Every structure is written in structure tokens, then in C-alpha cells.
Short mmCIF file of C-alpha atoms in Angstrom, two decimals:
data_model
loop_
_atom_site.label_atom_id
_atom_site.label_comp_id
_atom_site.label_asym_id
_atom_site.label_seq_id
_atom_site.Cartn_x
_atom_site.Cartn_y
_atom_site.Cartn_z
CA UNK A 1 -15.67 1.30 7.89
CA UNK A 2 -16.93 4.80 8.52
CA UNK A 3 -17.55 7.35 5.75
CA UNK A 4 -14.48 9.63 5.41
CA UNK A 5 -14.52 13.32 6.25
CA UNK A 6 -14.31 15.73 3.33
CA UNK A 7 -10.82 16.93 4.35
CA UNK A 8 -9.56 13.41 5.13
CA UNK A 9 -6.03 13.00 3.66
CA UNK A 10 -5.28 9.81 1.77
CA UNK A 11 -3.12 7.29 3.61
CA UNK A 12 -0.99 6.60 0.51
CA UNK A 13 0.92 9.86 1.03
CA UNK A 14 -0.15 11.50 -2.23
CA UNK A 15 -1.18 14.66 -0.38
CA UNK A 16 -4.63 14.36 -1.93
CA UNK A 17 -7.95 14.04 -0.13
CA UNK A 18 -8.96 10.38 0.39
CA UNK A 19 -12.05 10.33 -1.85
CA UNK A 20 -10.20 12.12 -4.67
CA UNK A 21 -7.39 9.56 -4.43
CA UNK A 22 -7.55 5.96 -3.20
CA UNK A 23 -11.03 6.25 -1.68
CA UNK A 24 -12.68 6.10 -5.09
CA UNK A 25 -10.94 2.74 -5.65
CA UNK A 26 -11.37 1.29 -2.16
CA UNK A 27 -15.11 2.09 -2.21
CA UNK A 28 -15.51 0.51 -5.67
CA UNK A 29 -16.53 3.73 -7.42
CA UNK A 30 -13.63 3.35 -9.88
CA UNK A 31 -11.02 0.77 -10.90
CA UNK A 32 -7.28 1.34 -10.64
CA UNK A 33 -5.88 2.52 -13.98
CA UNK A 34 -2.32 1.41 -13.18
CA UNK A 35 -0.47 -1.11 -11.04
CA UNK A 36 0.87 1.76 -8.90
CA UNK A 37 -2.64 3.09 -8.30
CA UNK A 38 -3.68 -0.39 -7.16
CA UNK A 39 -0.60 -0.62 -4.91
CA UNK A 40 -1.37 2.74 -3.30
CA UNK A 41 -5.04 1.85 -2.83
CA UNK A 42 -4.13 -1.50 -1.24
CA UNK A 43 -1.84 0.27 1.25
CA UNK A 44 -4.69 2.66 2.04
CA UNK A 45 -7.11 -0.26 2.37
CA UNK A 46 -4.79 -1.91 4.91
CA UNK A 47 -4.64 1.36 6.87
CA UNK A 48 -8.45 1.59 6.84
CA UNK A 49 -9.17 -2.12 7.42
CA UNK A 50 -10.97 -2.44 4.08
CA UNK A 51 -10.65 -6.23 3.99
CA UNK A 52 -13.23 -6.80 1.24
CA UNK A 53 -11.31 -4.55 -1.15
CA UNK A 54 -7.99 -6.23 -0.33
CA UNK A 55 -9.42 -9.67 -1.03
CA UNK A 56 -11.21 -8.54 -4.21
CA UNK A 57 -8.06 -6.85 -5.56
CA UNK A 58 -5.92 -9.95 -5.04
CA UNK A 59 -5.60 -12.30 -8.02
CA UNK A 60 -8.09 -15.16 -7.54
CA UNK A 61 -5.38 -17.80 -8.08
CA UNK A 62 -3.31 -16.40 -5.20
CA UNK A 63 -6.10 -16.20 -2.62
CA UNK A 64 -5.70 -18.70 0.18
CA UNK A 65 -8.43 -19.87 2.56
CA UNK A 66 -7.26 -17.82 5.56
CA UNK A 67 -6.52 -14.66 3.52
CA UNK A 68 -9.40 -12.59 4.86
CA UNK A 69 -8.59 -13.44 8.49
CA UNK A 70 -4.86 -12.71 7.98
CA UNK A 71 -5.56 -9.35 6.35
CA UNK A 72 -7.94 -8.32 9.12
CA UNK A 73 -5.50 -9.38 11.86
CA UNK A 74 -2.62 -7.41 10.30
CA UNK A 75 -4.78 -4.35 9.49
CA UNK A 76 -6.04 -4.15 13.07
CA UNK A 77 -2.61 -4.70 14.64
CA UNK A 78 -0.64 -2.23 12.52
CA UNK A 79 -0.60 1.55 12.67
CA UNK A 80 0.39 2.62 9.14
CA UNK A 81 2.67 5.65 9.06
CA UNK A 82 3.83 6.15 5.49
CA UNK A 83 4.35 4.77 2.01
CA UNK A 84 7.16 5.52 -0.41
CA UNK A 85 7.11 4.23 -3.97
CA UNK A 86 10.69 3.40 -4.94
CA UNK A 87 10.20 2.24 -8.54
CA UNK A 88 7.64 0.97 -11.01
CA UNK A 89 8.14 -1.39 -13.93
CA UNK A 90 5.38 -1.43 -16.55
CA UNK A 91 1.89 -1.50 -15.03
CA UNK A 92 0.53 1.29 -17.21
CA UNK A 93 -2.69 1.25 -19.27
CA UNK A 94 -2.14 -1.23 -22.09
CA UNK A 95 0.35 -3.35 -20.12
CA UNK A 96 -0.60 -6.83 -18.92
CA UNK A 97 1.90 -6.98 -16.04
CA UNK A 98 3.50 -4.52 -13.72
CA UNK A 99 5.68 -4.35 -10.63
CA UNK A 100 5.94 -1.75 -7.89
CA UNK A 101 8.77 -1.50 -5.39
CA UNK A 102 7.75 0.27 -2.21
CA UNK A 103 8.68 0.91 1.39
CA UNK A 104 5.87 0.96 3.96
CA UNK A 105 6.39 2.24 7.51
CA UNK A 106 4.14 0.95 10.25
CA UNK A 107 4.05 0.10 13.96
CA UNK A 108 2.81 -2.99 15.73
CA UNK A 109 2.49 -2.80 19.50
CA UNK A 110 4.48 0.45 19.43
CA UNK A 111 7.45 -1.11 17.60
CA UNK A 112 8.51 0.41 14.26
CA UNK A 113 8.61 -1.82 11.20
CA UNK A 114 9.63 -1.28 7.60
CA UNK A 115 8.28 -3.41 4.78
CA UNK A 116 10.40 -3.14 1.63
CA UNK A 117 8.79 -5.18 -1.12
CA UNK A 118 8.49 -5.63 -4.86
CA UNK A 119 4.85 -6.39 -5.63
CA UNK A 120 3.73 -8.00 -8.88
CA UNK A 121 0.47 -7.15 -10.61
CA UNK A 122 -1.39 -8.36 -13.68
CA UNK A 123 -4.12 -6.81 -15.75
CA UNK A 124 -7.11 -9.05 -16.52
CA UNK A 125 -8.73 -7.78 -19.74
CA UNK A 126 -11.91 -9.81 -19.12
CA UNK A 127 -12.42 -8.20 -15.71
CA UNK A 128 -10.95 -4.92 -17.03
CA UNK A 129 -8.92 -4.44 -13.86
CA UNK A 130 -5.55 -4.84 -12.19
CA UNK A 131 -4.91 -7.54 -9.58
CA UNK A 132 -2.16 -7.97 -6.98
CA UNK A 133 -0.47 -11.33 -7.66
CA UNK A 134 2.36 -11.62 -5.13
CA UNK A 135 5.27 -9.81 -3.59
CA UNK A 136 8.83 -10.51 -2.57
CA UNK A 137 10.58 -8.88 0.36
CA UNK A 138 13.70 -6.87 -0.25
CA UNK A 139 16.08 -7.13 2.70
CA UNK A 140 16.11 -3.89 4.68
CA UNK A 141 19.86 -3.55 4.35
CA UNK A 142 19.30 -2.78 0.65
CA UNK A 143 17.28 0.28 1.61
CA UNK A 144 19.31 3.49 1.64
CA UNK A 145 20.29 4.53 5.15
CA UNK A 146 18.68 7.86 5.92
CA UNK A 147 20.59 10.52 7.84
CA UNK A 148 18.88 12.18 10.80
CA UNK A 149 18.67 15.56 9.04
CA UNK A 150 17.58 14.22 5.64
CA UNK A 151 13.95 14.29 4.50
CA UNK A 152 11.99 11.32 5.80
CA UNK A 153 11.51 8.70 3.05
CA UNK A 154 7.82 8.38 3.97
CA UNK A 155 7.17 11.63 2.07
CA UNK A 156 5.91 13.65 5.04
CA UNK A 157 8.23 16.57 4.28
CA UNK A 158 9.68 16.42 7.80
CA UNK A 159 13.27 15.65 8.69
CA UNK A 160 13.83 11.95 9.40
CA UNK A 161 14.72 12.63 13.05
CA UNK A 162 11.35 14.40 13.57
CA UNK A 163 9.32 11.71 11.80
CA UNK A 164 10.28 8.02 11.60
CA UNK A 165 13.72 8.52 13.17
CA UNK A 166 12.27 9.09 16.65
#
């Protein structure tokens, strides 16, 4: 992984510079304060092929032997285009569990994909950090259909037809 440029925007869609946002988590300089911050940093880590961070931020009991290889394969194959947080449930400082519902837009071999998922997180007080535990897919038909002239749900600020509706 190369060192980011100073004006490098964060992949999570916050509109903030990478090192002021998820970069400080992905590089290990800080720990995620909330489940949502961990979710956003994991999306960013996938976009930047930060496999070590993705493995380290996954709950030890849910790591499988081929996890590292699977993460690397997906990270290299996908071109990540946007993240939208739909809802959060708990996951704040002082909570021990949290959930984040999100929609991620990405392409594989030029084909558009949407991942709509509810991810579960837990806070480990001994490690003083949040971990991703697991996630469950939400069928895409439950996602609101976006009109061509509506704002794109990825948060880009563009109309859907000029962004992910192409």
C-alpha cells in the first residue's frame, strides 16, 4: 500500500481527506470509536487492499483459514464506487454491540454490483476496540428504487443518472 497524498479523499464518502478520516484507523494510528467508524474504515480498507487491517478488525472467533486470501481476491477484483450508511443501531462509545446497515456500490469486471448488508459489531473491553463479527445480506429489492433525476444514494452529490445510473 502506498502512502496517501495529502489531498487524497477518503473512500468512505465522508468528504474528508483520507488521513483525517479512515486512514488514521487503517494505518493503526487510532482505533475506531464507534461501530460505524469501523464499518467505514473497513470499506475504505477494501478499496485500498489493506488486508492486514481487515483481518485484524474481524472478530477472532469469526476468522476462517482462507479469510486473508478471500479478502485480497475481492479487494483486487472490485472497483469500489461508493458507500451509503442506511442506519445504525447502538455501536456508540459505552455500547458492547452495534449494527450498521449500509449499501456499497462496486464493479467487478466492469459489471455494477450493490451490496446491501447489515453488519454486526462487538466492542471488546480487554482489547479496547470494536470488531466486525458478521453480516447478513438484505435483498436488493428492499432497497429504495432511485429515480434517474434523484440524488445518487452513494453520496456523490450527482444525479443518479450521471453517477451509478449509467
